Amino acid sequence: MIPEDKVAEIRERSDVLSLIGDYVQLKRAGSSHRGLCPFHAEKTPSFYVHPQRQFFHCFGCRASGDAIAFLMKIESLSFVEALRVLAERAGVEIPTETQARDPQAEREKAHKDKLYAMLDLAAGFYLQQLTKHPHGHIARAEIAARHVEAKTAETYRLGYAPSGWDGLSTYLRERGASLADAEEVGLVAKRRDGSGHYDRFRHRLMFPVADIHGRIVAFSGRALSPPPGEAPSDRVEAKYINSPESAIYTKGELLFGLYEARVEIRREGWALLCEGNFDVLALHQAGLKNVCAPLGTAFTEAQAKLLRRFAGRVTVIFDGDSAGKKAVTAAYPLLAKAGFAGRVVTLPQGMDPDQIVRERGADAVKQLVDTSPGIVEALIDNAAAESSGNAAERATAIEQLGPMLALVESPVERQLYVERVARRFGIQDVEAVRAQLRRGLGDRRGKSGPAPAPKSSVPRTNERVKLPPLESELIGALLDQPELLAAAETEGALELLTSPELQSIFRAAITVVQKRGVLDAGMLLPLLNESVGEGAGRRWLEERLVDPKHDVPQARQIFEDGIKRLREGQQQRQRDQLFRDILEARREGDEQRAQALTKLRDELAKSAIRQGPKG
Ligand SMILES: [Zn+2]
């Protein structure tokens, strides 16, 4: 655990504005900054960051919190992970003694850090070779032939692994880098005769593969046409060579482009999943920046789970050939199990997304994506289109759809799919179709896909309770200008408030301002967890914190007017009460008490008049 005072220090030294500025384009709006929310799709900005209060809030989706909360949400980090990232950014050291020193774990971490540094060094080398090496133009020509713009190439840090056998090895040796480390991550291999190392990636276009923290953990190298004067090698070269697994890279656990796409995926709420590296680049360039791809492997369960951390919906855009269709069929159960709602873009026979973008333009692809059918619909339609007239074959095709439909959770949806199967296969009897589908389930019958964990719904008490308008206006003005909060005369307002929520907010705000000098949202909001909870008061407060409405003179005016009116209201209530008491005394024949109360009421009325004009 990270000690409490460290957490406070990290919180204090973290600047929410510069952190969020790395993800969102912010524009100044009064004392706040405003931009498009990274957590939901929107066209007009409703996402606010208040730098003094170290707080962000979205009026659209109600995401809000401090720097830690932002980082946890946008990068899918735990509280402790987010703290570590912020600590590093802010240059705060976290004492290692506190995490029960484990020499083994520390050695491993140090070793991994060395491997990350090695891959980073290599990426820098490949990037430099793209322009410096005499054969770099071949890689640049390939980039140009694929219509990859310079900016895109830069975003994905494309590079060139030079022809020859020892470009990287020499570079690393000259820098005193460990060739054993380079060997461990598969950049170089030992020569058979034991006389040193040779490069594993030679004359290839290099795609670095980043983990979700943006650290390069592997490379994917694409073959290029041979350098001038060299005969094409008689060996058939693999189109792609990928880094082998290592301490920092496990196959099938990462997605190419996910790091670059993560913010957009979260913002849009869905991810576009394609097959190839160039598809990722082309779709990104076409404006579909929420795109990623499995790395040279079939889509895996681990990848589905990883992606699920960022979005709830996925659209698959695989090649329009039979391999592509098979890949969709294979991906579906994994997506369903991870709880994804899936759609699938069917491309014309023999085309891949990269080609479509090049030949038909960005809009054509977007159109295909926008109008893509649900993945189950597409699987049914494909199965029907591909099965011939042969009755036995058609029966088998239906049977094979059984397990897929079993993964559909909603009974209504499942029923609609069964009807679709009947329609597409031209069968009148829906019950017969159902029976055939069941046969496909075999002994799995009855065990439909695991239900995803129910979403925890935040209890919203007091959701419909409105705050009294005059009181919230007054407290709002004070929150806008905390210097007024600290002034002595404002405390008198406390006894005039009738809303317990506003009383709690007011009291907590005074405490925070007295302690911090500013209205620090990160300190204020936790103070209110119990008294205000998730109700209307909290929502009102969050919105007010990021979007103050009044400057000091206005706020003072509103406060003074408000106090006066609240006091008048209070006195009116007192007079009403007295009036009722007088009536009651008379009814009971207690003339003496009635007269005393009347006198009191007249005095109250007089003092109200005296106070009136002065305020
Ligand atoms: Zn939002």
PDB file of C-alpha atoms in Angstrom, residues 112-389:
ATOM      1  CA  LYS A 112      11.820  -5.992 -17.478  1.00  0.00           C
ATOM      2  CA  ASP A 113      12.635  -2.292 -17.393  1.00  0.00           C
ATOM      3  CA  LYS A 114      15.880  -3.086 -19.193  1.00  0.00           C
ATOM      4  CA  LEU A 115      13.986  -5.022 -21.851  1.00  0.00           C
ATOM      5  CA  TYR A 116      11.535  -2.143 -22.392  1.00  0.00           C
ATOM      6  CA  ALA A 117      14.482   0.211 -22.767  1.00  0.00           C
ATOM      7  CA  MET A 118      16.087  -2.168 -25.265  1.00  0.00           C
ATOM      8  CA  LEU A 119      12.998  -2.269 -27.486  1.00  0.00           C
ATOM      9  CA  ASP A 120      12.682   1.475 -27.269  1.00  0.00           C
ATOM     10  CA  LEU A 121      16.283   1.869 -28.356  1.00  0.00           C
ATOM     11  CA  ALA A 122      15.675  -0.472 -31.286  1.00  0.00           C
ATOM     12  CA  ALA A 123      12.547   1.451 -32.322  1.00  0.00           C
ATOM     13  CA  GLY A 124      14.615   4.626 -32.389  1.00  0.00           C
ATOM     14  CA  PHE A 125      17.223   2.904 -34.535  1.00  0.00           C
ATOM     15  CA  TYR A 126      14.642   1.588 -37.022  1.00  0.00           C
ATOM     16  CA  LEU A 127      13.037   4.998 -37.257  1.00  0.00           C
ATOM     17  CA  GLN A 128      16.378   6.625 -38.011  1.00  0.00           C
ATOM     18  CA  GLN A 129      17.229   3.969 -40.639  1.00  0.00           C
ATOM     19  CA  LEU A 130      14.021   4.775 -42.505  1.00  0.00           C
ATOM     20  CA  THR A 131      15.603   8.042 -43.668  1.00  0.00           C
ATOM     21  CA  LYS A 132      19.336   7.366 -43.227  1.00  0.00           C
ATOM     22  CA  HIS A 133      19.911   3.909 -44.630  1.00  0.00           C
ATOM     23  CA  PRO A 134      20.636   3.708 -48.406  1.00  0.00           C
ATOM     24  CA  HIS A 135      17.793   1.176 -48.726  1.00  0.00           C
ATOM     25  CA  GLY A 136      15.405   3.107 -46.489  1.00  0.00           C
ATOM     26  CA  HIS A 137      13.691   4.407 -49.614  1.00  0.00           C
ATOM     27  CA  ILE A 138      12.307   0.923 -50.296  1.00  0.00           C
ATOM     28  CA  ALA A 139      10.466   0.986 -46.972  1.00  0.00           C
ATOM     29  CA  ARG A 140       9.386   4.564 -47.618  1.00  0.00           C
ATOM     30  CA  ALA A 141       8.104   3.520 -51.057  1.00  0.00           C
ATOM     31  CA  GLU A 142       6.054   0.746 -49.451  1.00  0.00           C
ATOM     32  CA  ILE A 143       4.617   3.243 -46.970  1.00  0.00           C
ATOM     33  CA  ALA A 144       3.755   5.588 -49.836  1.00  0.00           C
ATOM     34  CA  ALA A 145       2.285   2.802 -51.969  1.00  0.00           C
ATOM     35  CA  ARG A 146      -0.091   2.031 -49.105  1.00  0.00           C
ATOM     36  CA  HIS A 147      -1.063   5.687 -48.962  1.00  0.00           C
ATOM     37  CA  VAL A 148       0.147   5.947 -45.380  1.00  0.00           C
ATOM     38  CA  GLU A 149       0.566   9.614 -44.531  1.00  0.00           C
ATOM     39  CA  ALA A 150       3.642  10.878 -42.713  1.00  0.00           C
ATOM     40  CA  LYS A 151       1.582  11.712 -39.660  1.00  0.00           C
ATOM     41  CA  THR A 152       0.158   8.197 -39.467  1.00  0.00           C
ATOM     42  CA  ALA A 153       3.591   6.636 -39.888  1.00  0.00           C
ATOM     43  CA  GLU A 154       4.772   8.833 -37.048  1.00  0.00           C
ATOM     44  CA  THR A 155       1.838   7.953 -34.803  1.00  0.00           C
ATOM     45  CA  TYR A 156       2.572   4.244 -35.159  1.00  0.00           C
ATOM     46  CA  ARG A 157       6.345   4.816 -35.122  1.00  0.00           C
ATOM     47  CA  LEU A 158       7.047   2.876 -38.304  1.00  0.00           C
ATOM     48  CA  GLY A 159      10.693   2.146 -39.065  1.00  0.00           C
ATOM     49  CA  TYR A 160      13.069   0.253 -41.294  1.00  0.00           C
ATOM     50  CA  ALA A 161      15.188  -2.710 -40.220  1.00  0.00           C
ATOM     51  CA  PRO A 162      18.157  -2.429 -42.580  1.00  0.00           C
ATOM     52  CA  SER A 163      19.327  -5.058 -45.000  1.00  0.00           C
ATOM     53  CA  GLY A 164      22.576  -6.709 -44.007  1.00  0.00           C
ATOM     54  CA  TRP A 165      23.161  -8.797 -40.953  1.00  0.00           C
ATOM     55  CA  ASP A 166      24.474  -6.599 -38.238  1.00  0.00           C
ATOM     56  CA  GLY A 167      22.991  -3.090 -38.505  1.00  0.00           C
ATOM     57  CA  LEU A 168      21.173  -3.278 -35.187  1.00  0.00           C
ATOM     58  CA  SER A 169      23.760  -5.510 -33.482  1.00  0.00           C
ATOM     59  CA  THR A 170      26.519  -3.016 -34.259  1.00  0.00           C
ATOM     60  CA  TYR A 171      24.375  -0.070 -33.184  1.00  0.00           C
ATOM     61  CA  LEU A 172      23.611  -1.757 -29.870  1.00  0.00           C
ATOM     62  CA  ARG A 173      27.213  -2.802 -29.263  1.00  0.00           C
ATOM     63  CA  GLU A 174      28.435   0.734 -29.920  1.00  0.00           C
ATOM     64  CA  ARG A 175      26.065   2.000 -27.290  1.00  0.00           C
ATOM     65  CA  GLY A 176      27.149  -0.565 -24.780  1.00  0.00           C
ATOM     66  CA  ALA A 177      23.686  -2.141 -24.767  1.00  0.00           C
ATOM     67  CA  SER A 178      23.402  -5.765 -23.735  1.00  0.00           C
ATOM     68  CA  LEU A 179      23.126  -8.096 -26.719  1.00  0.00           C
ATOM     69  CA  ALA A 180      21.908 -10.782 -24.350  1.00  0.00           C
ATOM     70  CA  ASP A 181      18.884  -8.573 -23.610  1.00  0.00           C
ATOM     71  CA  ALA A 182      18.418  -7.961 -27.336  1.00  0.00           C
ATOM     72  CA  GLU A 183      18.512 -11.694 -27.880  1.00  0.00           C
ATOM     73  CA  GLU A 184      15.981 -12.261 -25.131  1.00  0.00           C
ATOM     74  CA  VAL A 185      13.417 -10.046 -26.849  1.00  0.00           C
ATOM     75  CA  GLY A 186      14.169 -11.585 -30.228  1.00  0.00           C
ATOM     76  CA  LEU A 187      15.871  -8.639 -31.903  1.00  0.00           C
ATOM     77  CA  VAL A 188      19.082 -10.546 -32.536  1.00  0.00           C
ATOM     78  CA  ALA A 189      20.087 -14.209 -32.576  1.00  0.00           C
ATOM     79  CA  LYS A 190      23.344 -15.952 -31.754  1.00  0.00           C
ATOM     80  CA  ARG A 191      25.518 -16.983 -34.673  1.00  0.00           C
ATOM     81  CA  ARG A 192      25.859 -20.702 -34.973  1.00  0.00           C
ATOM     82  CA  ASP A 193      29.618 -20.559 -34.803  1.00  0.00           C
ATOM     83  CA  GLY A 194      29.365 -18.643 -31.548  1.00  0.00           C
ATOM     84  CA  SER A 195      31.050 -15.528 -32.968  1.00  0.00           C
ATOM     85  CA  GLY A 196      28.517 -13.015 -31.759  1.00  0.00           C
ATOM     86  CA  HIS A 197      25.018 -12.035 -32.908  1.00  0.00           C
ATOM     87  CA  TYR A 198      23.147 -11.228 -36.112  1.00  0.00           C
ATOM     88  CA  ASP A 199      19.960  -9.214 -36.669  1.00  0.00           C
ATOM     89  CA  ARG A 200      16.707 -11.097 -36.730  1.00  0.00           C
ATOM     90  CA  PHE A 201      14.765  -8.434 -38.631  1.00  0.00           C
ATOM     91  CA  ARG A 202      16.500  -7.613 -41.903  1.00  0.00           C
ATOM     92  CA  HIS A 203      15.231  -5.406 -44.697  1.00  0.00           C
ATOM     93  CA  ARG A 204      11.766  -5.152 -43.252  1.00  0.00           C
ATOM     94  CA  LEU A 205       9.213  -2.470 -42.582  1.00  0.00           C
ATOM     95  CA  MET A 206       8.924  -2.397 -38.813  1.00  0.00           C
ATOM     96  CA  PHE A 207       5.720  -1.970 -36.831  1.00  0.00           C
ATOM     97  CA  PRO A 208       6.381  -1.519 -33.123  1.00  0.00           C
ATOM     98  CA  VAL A 209       3.802  -3.190 -30.890  1.00  0.00           C
ATOM     99  CA  ALA A 210       2.941  -1.310 -27.716  1.00  0.00           C
ATOM    100  CA  ASP A 211       1.240  -2.543 -24.572  1.00  0.00           C
ATOM    101  CA  ILE A 212      -1.607  -0.487 -23.141  1.00  0.00           C
ATOM    102  CA  HIS A 213       0.849   1.721 -21.291  1.00  0.00           C
ATOM    103  CA  GLY A 214       2.488   2.669 -24.574  1.00  0.00           C
ATOM    104  CA  ARG A 215       5.662   0.693 -23.945  1.00  0.00           C
ATOM    105  CA  ILE A 216       7.013  -1.164 -26.960  1.00  0.00           C
ATOM    106  CA  VAL A 217       7.058  -4.885 -26.183  1.00  0.00           C
ATOM    107  CA  ALA A 218       7.496  -6.455 -29.617  1.00  0.00           C
ATOM    108  CA  PHE A 219       7.864  -5.789 -33.330  1.00  0.00           C
ATOM    109  CA  SER A 220       6.073  -6.957 -36.394  1.00  0.00           C
ATOM    110  CA  GLY A 221       8.310  -6.805 -39.476  1.00  0.00           C
ATOM    111  CA  ARG A 222       6.893  -6.847 -42.990  1.00  0.00           C
ATOM    112  CA  ALA A 223       8.839  -8.146 -45.978  1.00  0.00           C
ATOM    113  CA  LEU A 224       9.836  -5.602 -48.655  1.00  0.00           C
ATOM    114  CA  SER A 225      10.813  -5.922 -52.274  1.00  0.00           C
ATOM    115  CA  PRO A 226      14.531  -6.786 -52.519  1.00  0.00           C
ATOM    116  CA  PRO A 227      17.189  -4.037 -52.556  1.00  0.00           C
ATOM    117  CA  PRO A 228      18.466  -3.039 -56.024  1.00  0.00           C
ATOM    118  CA  GLY A 229      21.026  -5.458 -57.453  1.00  0.00           C
ATOM    119  CA  GLU A 230      19.932  -8.255 -55.154  1.00  0.00           C
ATOM    120  CA  ALA A 231      18.095 -11.205 -56.584  1.00  0.00           C
ATOM    121  CA  PRO A 232      14.859 -12.041 -54.822  1.00  0.00           C
ATOM    122  CA  SER A 233      15.810 -14.649 -52.275  1.00  0.00           C
ATOM    123  CA  ASP A 234      15.099 -18.155 -53.430  1.00  0.00           C
ATOM    124  CA  ARG A 235      13.685 -19.002 -50.027  1.00  0.00           C
ATOM    125  CA  VAL A 236      10.062 -18.050 -49.645  1.00  0.00           C
ATOM    126  CA  GLU A 237      10.114 -15.292 -47.092  1.00  0.00           C
ATOM    127  CA  ALA A 238       7.381 -14.907 -44.527  1.00  0.00           C
ATOM    128  CA  LYS A 239       5.307 -11.802 -45.218  1.00  0.00           C
ATOM    129  CA  TYR A 240       5.457 -10.943 -41.546  1.00  0.00           C
ATOM    130  CA  ILE A 241       7.918 -11.866 -38.844  1.00  0.00           C
ATOM    131  CA  ASN A 242       6.824 -11.162 -35.297  1.00  0.00           C
ATOM    132  CA  SER A 243       8.876 -10.957 -32.129  1.00  0.00           C
ATOM    133  CA  PRO A 244       8.947 -14.175 -30.154  1.00  0.00           C
ATOM    134  CA  GLU A 245       7.403 -14.284 -26.701  1.00  0.00           C
ATOM    135  CA  SER A 246       9.487 -12.867 -23.886  1.00  0.00           C
ATOM    136  CA  ALA A 247       9.203 -11.790 -20.269  1.00  0.00           C
ATOM    137  CA  ILE A 248       7.313  -8.707 -21.462  1.00  0.00           C
ATOM    138  CA  TYR A 249       5.380 -10.098 -24.395  1.00  0.00           C
ATOM    139  CA  THR A 250       2.882 -12.937 -24.592  1.00  0.00           C
ATOM    140  CA  LYS A 251       1.323 -13.767 -27.936  1.00  0.00           C
ATOM    141  CA  GLY A 252      -2.403 -13.279 -28.163  1.00  0.00           C
ATOM    142  CA  GLU A 253      -2.565 -10.900 -25.225  1.00  0.00           C
ATOM    143  CA  LEU A 254      -2.095  -7.642 -27.055  1.00  0.00           C
ATOM    144  CA  LEU A 255      -3.786  -5.865 -29.895  1.00  0.00           C
ATOM    145  CA  PHE A 256      -1.868  -3.892 -32.465  1.00  0.00           C
ATOM    146  CA  GLY A 257      -2.956  -0.250 -32.348  1.00  0.00           C
ATOM    147  CA  LEU A 258      -4.892  -0.521 -29.094  1.00  0.00           C
ATOM    148  CA  TYR A 259      -2.629   1.956 -27.335  1.00  0.00           C
ATOM    149  CA  GLU A 260      -3.092   4.526 -30.078  1.00  0.00           C
ATOM    150  CA  ALA A 261      -6.841   3.834 -30.231  1.00  0.00           C
ATOM    151  CA  ARG A 262      -7.648   3.547 -26.545  1.00  0.00           C
ATOM    152  CA  VAL A 263      -8.903   7.068 -25.900  1.00  0.00           C
ATOM    153  CA  GLU A 264     -11.059   7.074 -29.010  1.00  0.00           C
ATOM    154  CA  ILE A 265     -12.453   3.609 -28.253  1.00  0.00           C
ATOM    155  CA  ARG A 266     -13.496   4.761 -24.826  1.00  0.00           C
ATOM    156  CA  ARG A 267     -14.955   7.971 -26.147  1.00  0.00           C
ATOM    157  CA  GLU A 268     -16.953   6.233 -28.854  1.00  0.00           C
ATOM    158  CA  GLY A 269     -17.884   3.276 -26.681  1.00  0.00           C
ATOM    159  CA  TRP A 270     -16.970   0.792 -29.404  1.00  0.00           C
ATOM    160  CA  ALA A 271     -13.904  -0.624 -31.106  1.00  0.00           C
ATOM    161  CA  LEU A 272     -13.258  -1.510 -34.710  1.00  0.00           C
ATOM    162  CA  LEU A 273     -11.421  -4.780 -35.020  1.00  0.00           C
ATOM    163  CA  CYS A 274      -9.588  -5.549 -38.249  1.00  0.00           C
ATOM    164  CA  GLU A 275      -6.998  -8.148 -39.256  1.00  0.00           C
ATOM    165  CA  GLY A 276      -3.853  -6.535 -40.536  1.00  0.00           C
ATOM    166  CA  ASN A 277      -1.388  -3.839 -39.531  1.00  0.00           C
ATOM    167  CA  PHE A 278      -1.973  -1.892 -42.728  1.00  0.00           C
ATOM    168  CA  ASP A 279      -5.726  -2.142 -42.194  1.00  0.00           C
ATOM    169  CA  VAL A 280      -5.242  -0.456 -38.834  1.00  0.00           C
ATOM    170  CA  LEU A 281      -3.274   2.371 -40.433  1.00  0.00           C
ATOM    171  CA  ALA A 282      -5.720   2.826 -43.302  1.00  0.00           C
ATOM    172  CA  LEU A 283      -8.806   2.858 -41.086  1.00  0.00           C
ATOM    173  CA  HIS A 284      -7.138   5.194 -38.597  1.00  0.00           C
ATOM    174  CA  GLN A 285      -6.377   7.518 -41.474  1.00  0.00           C
ATOM    175  CA  ALA A 286      -9.938   7.260 -42.731  1.00  0.00           C
ATOM    176  CA  GLY A 287     -11.039   8.781 -39.438  1.00  0.00           C
ATOM    177  CA  LEU A 288     -11.920   5.535 -37.694  1.00  0.00           C
ATOM    178  CA  LYS A 289      -9.391   6.071 -34.945  1.00  0.00           C
ATOM    179  CA  ASN A 290     -10.877   3.443 -32.640  1.00  0.00           C
ATOM    180  CA  VAL A 291      -9.272   0.634 -34.629  1.00  0.00           C
ATOM    181  CA  CYS A 292      -6.977  -2.223 -33.604  1.00  0.00           C
ATOM    182  CA  ALA A 293      -6.021  -5.711 -34.766  1.00  0.00           C
ATOM    183  CA  PRO A 294      -4.906  -9.022 -33.302  1.00  0.00           C
ATOM    184  CA  LEU A 295      -1.242  -9.552 -33.970  1.00  0.00           C
ATOM    185  CA  GLY A 296      -0.654 -12.180 -36.582  1.00  0.00           C
ATOM    186  CA  THR A 297      -2.770 -14.639 -34.614  1.00  0.00           C
ATOM    187  CA  ALA A 298      -6.433 -15.488 -34.491  1.00  0.00           C
ATOM    188  CA  PHE A 299      -8.419 -13.302 -32.128  1.00  0.00           C
ATOM    189  CA  THR A 300      -8.064 -14.697 -28.614  1.00  0.00           C
ATOM    190  CA  GLU A 301     -10.049 -14.734 -25.412  1.00  0.00           C
ATOM    191  CA  ALA A 302      -7.350 -12.655 -23.697  1.00  0.00           C
ATOM    192  CA  GLN A 303      -7.633 -10.033 -26.432  1.00  0.00           C
ATOM    193  CA  ALA A 304     -11.417  -9.961 -26.068  1.00  0.00           C
ATOM    194  CA  LYS A 305     -11.050  -9.402 -22.332  1.00  0.00           C
ATOM    195  CA  LEU A 306      -8.451  -6.696 -22.861  1.00  0.00           C
ATOM    196  CA  LEU A 307     -10.661  -4.878 -25.315  1.00  0.00           C
ATOM    197  CA  ARG A 308     -13.651  -5.206 -23.021  1.00  0.00           C
ATOM    198  CA  ARG A 309     -11.862  -2.956 -20.548  1.00  0.00           C
ATOM    199  CA  PHE A 310     -12.236  -0.149 -23.038  1.00  0.00           C
ATOM    200  CA  ALA A 311     -15.605  -0.645 -24.714  1.00  0.00           C
ATOM    201  CA  GLY A 312     -18.824  -2.644 -24.686  1.00  0.00           C
ATOM    202  CA  ARG A 313     -19.339  -2.868 -28.414  1.00  0.00           C
ATOM    203  CA  VAL A 314     -17.120  -4.060 -31.193  1.00  0.00           C
ATOM    204  CA  THR A 315     -17.439  -4.026 -34.957  1.00  0.00           C
ATOM    205  CA  VAL A 316     -15.422  -6.610 -36.826  1.00  0.00           C
ATOM    206  CA  ILE A 317     -14.079  -5.732 -40.256  1.00  0.00           C
ATOM    207  CA  PHE A 318     -12.202  -8.735 -41.606  1.00  0.00           C
ATOM    208  CA  ASP A 319     -11.162  -9.593 -45.147  1.00  0.00           C
ATOM    209  CA  GLY A 320     -13.876 -10.465 -47.619  1.00  0.00           C
ATOM    210  CA  ASP A 321     -12.608 -13.972 -48.259  1.00  0.00           C
ATOM    211  CA  SER A 322     -13.448 -17.317 -46.744  1.00  0.00           C
ATOM    212  CA  ALA A 323     -10.580 -17.056 -44.260  1.00  0.00           C
ATOM    213  CA  GLY A 324     -11.977 -13.727 -43.137  1.00  0.00           C
ATOM    214  CA  LYS A 325     -15.434 -15.224 -42.698  1.00  0.00           C
ATOM    215  CA  LYS A 326     -14.016 -18.121 -40.729  1.00  0.00           C
ATOM    216  CA  ALA A 327     -12.187 -15.660 -38.529  1.00  0.00           C
ATOM    217  CA  VAL A 328     -15.450 -13.852 -37.782  1.00  0.00           C
ATOM    218  CA  THR A 329     -17.123 -17.150 -36.905  1.00  0.00           C
ATOM    219  CA  ALA A 330     -14.232 -17.986 -34.601  1.00  0.00           C
ATOM    220  CA  ALA A 331     -14.215 -14.548 -32.993  1.00  0.00           C
ATOM    221  CA  TYR A 332     -17.934 -14.493 -32.249  1.00  0.00           C
ATOM    222  CA  PRO A 333     -18.051 -16.841 -29.220  1.00  0.00           C
ATOM    223  CA  LEU A 334     -15.110 -15.010 -27.651  1.00  0.00           C
ATOM    224  CA  LEU A 335     -16.797 -11.660 -28.121  1.00  0.00           C
ATOM    225  CA  ALA A 336     -20.092 -12.983 -26.785  1.00  0.00           C
ATOM    226  CA  LYS A 337     -18.411 -14.486 -23.732  1.00  0.00           C
ATOM    227  CA  ALA A 338     -16.614 -11.235 -22.994  1.00  0.00           C
ATOM    228  CA  GLY A 339     -20.012  -9.542 -23.045  1.00  0.00           C
ATOM    229  CA  PHE A 340     -19.624  -7.608 -26.281  1.00  0.00           C
ATOM    230  CA  ALA A 341     -22.426  -6.525 -28.526  1.00  0.00           C
ATOM    231  CA  GLY A 342     -20.918  -7.205 -31.940  1.00  0.00           C
ATOM    232  CA  ARG A 343     -21.462  -6.135 -35.501  1.00  0.00           C
ATOM    233  CA  VAL A 344     -19.678  -7.221 -38.606  1.00  0.00           C
ATOM    234  CA  VAL A 345     -18.837  -5.424 -41.813  1.00  0.00           C
ATOM    235  CA  THR A 346     -19.027  -7.679 -44.820  1.00  0.00           C
ATOM    236  CA  LEU A 347     -16.532  -6.623 -47.440  1.00  0.00           C
ATOM    237  CA  PRO A 348     -16.821  -7.434 -51.121  1.00  0.00           C
ATOM    238  CA  GLN A 349     -15.236 -10.750 -52.038  1.00  0.00           C
ATOM    239  CA  GLY A 350     -11.460 -10.615 -52.071  1.00  0.00           C
ATOM    240  CA  MET A 351     -11.099  -7.113 -50.632  1.00  0.00           C
ATOM    241  CA  ASP A 352      -9.504  -6.039 -47.404  1.00  0.00           C
ATOM    242  CA  PRO A 353     -10.213  -2.839 -45.464  1.00  0.00           C
ATOM    243  CA  ASP A 354      -6.944  -1.211 -46.532  1.00  0.00           C
ATOM    244  CA  GLN A 355      -7.892  -1.718 -50.188  1.00  0.00           C
ATOM    245  CA  ILE A 356     -11.429  -0.419 -49.714  1.00  0.00           C
ATOM    246  CA  VAL A 357     -10.134   2.772 -48.147  1.00  0.00           C
ATOM    247  CA  ARG A 358      -7.640   3.277 -50.961  1.00  0.00           C
ATOM    248  CA  GLU A 359     -10.009   2.466 -53.782  1.00  0.00           C
ATOM    249  CA  ARG A 360     -13.336   3.801 -52.547  1.00  0.00           C
ATOM    250  CA  GLY A 361     -12.363   6.397 -49.984  1.00  0.00           C
ATOM    251  CA  ALA A 362     -12.931   7.014 -46.321  1.00  0.00           C
ATOM    252  CA  ASP A 363     -16.635   7.767 -46.628  1.00  0.00           C
ATOM    253  CA  ALA A 364     -17.388   4.464 -48.313  1.00  0.00           C
ATOM    254  CA  VAL A 365     -15.797   2.595 -45.428  1.00  0.00           C
ATOM    255  CA  LYS A 366     -17.576   4.660 -42.831  1.00  0.00           C
ATOM    256  CA  GLN A 367     -20.834   3.946 -44.601  1.00  0.00           C
ATOM    257  CA  LEU A 368     -20.116   0.210 -44.534  1.00  0.00           C
ATOM    258  CA  VAL A 369     -19.309   0.409 -40.846  1.00  0.00           C
ATOM    259  CA  ASP A 370     -22.387   2.489 -40.026  1.00  0.00           C
ATOM    260  CA  THR A 371     -24.755   0.128 -41.780  1.00  0.00           C
ATOM    261  CA  SER A 372     -23.124  -3.107 -40.664  1.00  0.00           C
ATOM    262  CA  PRO A 373     -25.482  -5.802 -39.383  1.00  0.00           C
ATOM    263  CA  GLY A 374     -25.271  -7.534 -36.017  1.00  0.00           C
ATOM    264  CA  ILE A 375     -22.715 -10.299 -35.912  1.00  0.00           C
ATOM    265  CA  VAL A 376     -25.307 -13.051 -35.372  1.00  0.00           C
ATOM    266  CA  GLU A 377     -27.405 -11.817 -38.292  1.00  0.00           C
ATOM    267  CA  ALA A 378     -24.303 -11.813 -40.459  1.00  0.00           C
ATOM    268  CA  LEU A 379     -23.334 -15.331 -39.385  1.00  0.00           C
ATOM    269  CA  ILE A 380     -26.816 -16.614 -40.191  1.00  0.00           C
ATOM    270  CA  ASP A 381     -26.881 -14.856 -43.552  1.00  0.00           C
ATOM    271  CA  ASN A 382     -23.427 -16.137 -44.436  1.00  0.00           C
ATOM    272  CA  ALA A 383     -24.312 -19.688 -43.506  1.00  0.00           C
ATOM    273  CA  ALA A 384     -27.444 -19.526 -45.628  1.00  0.00           C
ATOM    274  CA  ALA A 385     -25.689 -17.934 -48.588  1.00  0.00           C
ATOM    275  CA  GLU A 386     -22.896 -20.477 -48.536  1.00  0.00           C
ATOM    276  CA  SER A 387     -24.898 -23.647 -48.188  1.00  0.00           C
ATOM    277  CA  SER A 388     -26.035 -25.071 -51.504  1.00  0.00           C
ATOM    278  CA  GLY A 389     -29.357 -26.634 -52.342  1.00  0.00           C
TER     279      GLY A 389
END
